[in-house]
C-alpha angles and dihedrals in degrees: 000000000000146000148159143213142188107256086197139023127167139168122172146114141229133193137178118257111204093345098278101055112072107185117195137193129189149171144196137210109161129100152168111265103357134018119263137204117265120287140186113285101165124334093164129131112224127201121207114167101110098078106248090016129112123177123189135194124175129031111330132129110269112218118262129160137355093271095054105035090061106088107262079233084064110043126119099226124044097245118019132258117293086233091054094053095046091058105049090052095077104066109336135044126110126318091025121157101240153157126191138080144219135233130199138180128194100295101011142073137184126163129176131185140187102217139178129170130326122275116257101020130165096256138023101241084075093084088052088088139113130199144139123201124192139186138191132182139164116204110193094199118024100162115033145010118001119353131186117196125193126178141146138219133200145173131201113187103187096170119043123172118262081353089275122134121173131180115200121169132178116232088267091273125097114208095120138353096267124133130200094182110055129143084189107208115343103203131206094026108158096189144354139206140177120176128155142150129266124209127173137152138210127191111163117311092347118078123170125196140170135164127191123197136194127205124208113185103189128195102039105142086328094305141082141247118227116202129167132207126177148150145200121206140173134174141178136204104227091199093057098250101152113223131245145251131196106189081193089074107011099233136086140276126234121269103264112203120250091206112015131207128261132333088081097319097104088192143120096236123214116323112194122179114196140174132186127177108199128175131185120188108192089175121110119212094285089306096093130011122206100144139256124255137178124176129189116204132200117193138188119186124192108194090201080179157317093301095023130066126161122208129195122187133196109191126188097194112193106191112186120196092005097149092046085054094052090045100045076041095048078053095056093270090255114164138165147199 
C-alpha cells in the first residue's frame, strides 16, 4: 500500500506598510502522513527601519539555532536534525506566539524573543506558557573565502502549562506521525531549559556544521532530569558552485546553479552529495526512559535551477529502548530524581 502527501504547503502573502513596517500572513496545509486544514504558519508584523535591526511582533518562528534558521527551501537534508527540532519545540518553532528582534552587523548576530504557546493550538492553557529564547554567532567571513561561523542557542521555559513538558521527534523522515523517540508528559517540571553551541564552516563548494543541545527539566520530585541531542554534517557541490552565508540570519542560503538546467539554460545544473550522522539519548541514567536514537543520512541534491531542486535521502535509523519509552510514554512518562 502506498500514499503521498504534501510535507509542505503553503499559500500567503506579505506587503510593506509605510516603508519600514512588512507585514506578513501565511498558512500551511500540508503534513506527514495525512493532510491537514490549514494552520498558522506566520501572521506577524516586522519593523525594519533601524539598519541591522529587525524588530517582530504576532506568530512567527523566532529564530533558534543554525539548522532552523536556515529556510526549509535551503536546507541540505530533506527534514532537520533530530537535535534541531528538539530543540525548537520548547519555546520556538513556527507559529509561536512571540515578541523580540535581532540585529546584525557585518560579522555578528544576536536575536531574543518573549515567547508563549503556538497560535492556533488544540486547547487554551497553551497559551499559559512562558518561555525566551535567545542566539548569538560571529562569522569571520561572510562573504568570501573561508568563513567560520559560532554561535550558540539557547531556551528557558519558566511557566509551562499544568507543569508538563514533553519532547517527541520522528526519525527525520516524514512518512507518517510516528515517533520513536518520544518522553511522553513529564509531569511536575517546574522549569526547562536547552541551550548548545553551533559551530559550522564554508570555503568554496565544501561547508561543514553541527550543533549539539542539553535539556535540563527541573522540578521533578525535587530533582531534574538531564537529556542530549546533537549532529555532524558536510556536504560538497560536485559542480564547484561556493555556499552561501546571510549574516542577517546566520545561516546559510541555498546552492544556485552556475549553469542550470533546461529552459534555455542548456546546462547540468548543481549537483551536491551530504551526509550527517546525528544522535539524541533522552534517557537518564535508569531514572527516566525516553529512547535512543542515531541516524546516518546519505543525501544527494540536484539544483535543477534557481526555483527546482530535487533530493534524494538514504537514512540507517538505530532506535534503543524504544518499547520502554512507549510504555513509560502510554503511563504519563512521569519520572523523578
Amino acid at each position: 500500500q502506498g500514499n503521498a502527501n504534501f510535507r509542505r504547503a503553503r499559500l500567503g502573502f506579505n506587503g510593506t506598510l509605510a516603508k519600514d513596517f512588512q507585514y506578513n500572513i501565511e498558512f500551511n496545509f500540508g503534513d506527514s502522513g495525512q493532510e491537514s486544514n490549514a494552520r498558522i504558519y506566520e501572521v506577524a508584523m516586522h519593523y525594519k527601519g533601524i539598519d541591522g535591526v529587525l524588530l517582530s511582533l504576532g506568530a512567527f518562528k523566532p529564530r533558534m539555532t543554525l539548522d532552523d534558521s536556515t529556510s526549509s527551501n535551503d536546507i541540505t537534508f530533506i527534514e532537520r536534525a533530530t537535535a534541531v527540532n528538539l530543540a525548537t519545540s520548547l519555546g520556538a518553532g513556527e507559529a509561536r506566539m512571540a515578541a523580540g528582534g535581532a540585529y546584525n552587523n557585518d560579522n555578528f548576530y544576536v536575536s531574543g524573543y518573549y515567547t508563549m504557546g503556538t497560535a492556533g493550538a488544540a486547547t487554551g492553557t497553551d497559551y499559559d506558557r512562558s518561555n525566551v529564547v535567545g542566539r548569538i554567532a560571529y562569522a569571520t567571513s561572510p562573504k568570501e573565502g573561508l568563513n567560520v561561523h559560532i554561535g550558540a542557542s539557547g531556551t528557558h521555559a519558566f511557566n509551562m502549562a499544568g507543569d508538563i513538558v514533553a519532547f517527541s521527534d520522528r526519525p527525520e523522515l516524514r512518512v507518517d506521525r510516528k515517533s520513536y523517540l518520544n518522553t511522553g508528559n513529564i509531569a511536575g517540571a517546574d522549569t526547562a531549559s536547552v541551550y548548545g553551541p553551533e559551530l559550522a564552516l564554508n570555503y568554496g563548494p565544501f561547508r561543514a556544521q553541527g550543533e549539539y543541545y542539553r535539556f535540563d527539566v527541573d522540578g521533578i520530585g525535587g530533582g531534574s532530569l538531564n537529556f542530549d541531542a546533537w549532529y555532524v554534517q558536510a556536504s560538497w557541490v560536485l559542480t564547484g558552485e561556493a555556499y552561501k552565508y546571510d549574516i542577517k540570519k546566520a545561516a546559510y542560503s541555498g546552492v544556485k546553479p552556475a549553469n542550470p538546467f533546461g529552459f534555455g539554460g542548456g546546462g547540468m545544473g548543481a549537483w551536491e552529495v551530504a551526509a550527517r550522522y546525528s544522535s539524541a539519548d533522552f534517557n537518564d541514567n535508569g531514572l527516566f526512559i525516553g529512547s535512543e536514537q542515531d541516524i546516518i543520512t546519505l543525501g544527494l541534491n540536484w539544483y535543477i535551477n534557481n526555483n527546482f531542486r530535487m533530493m534524494l535521502n538514504y537514512l540507517n535509523v538505530d532506535v534503543k529502548d524504544y518499547g520502554a519509552a512507549a510504555a513509560e510514554a502510554n503511563a504519563g512518562g512521569v519520572a523523578g530524581s
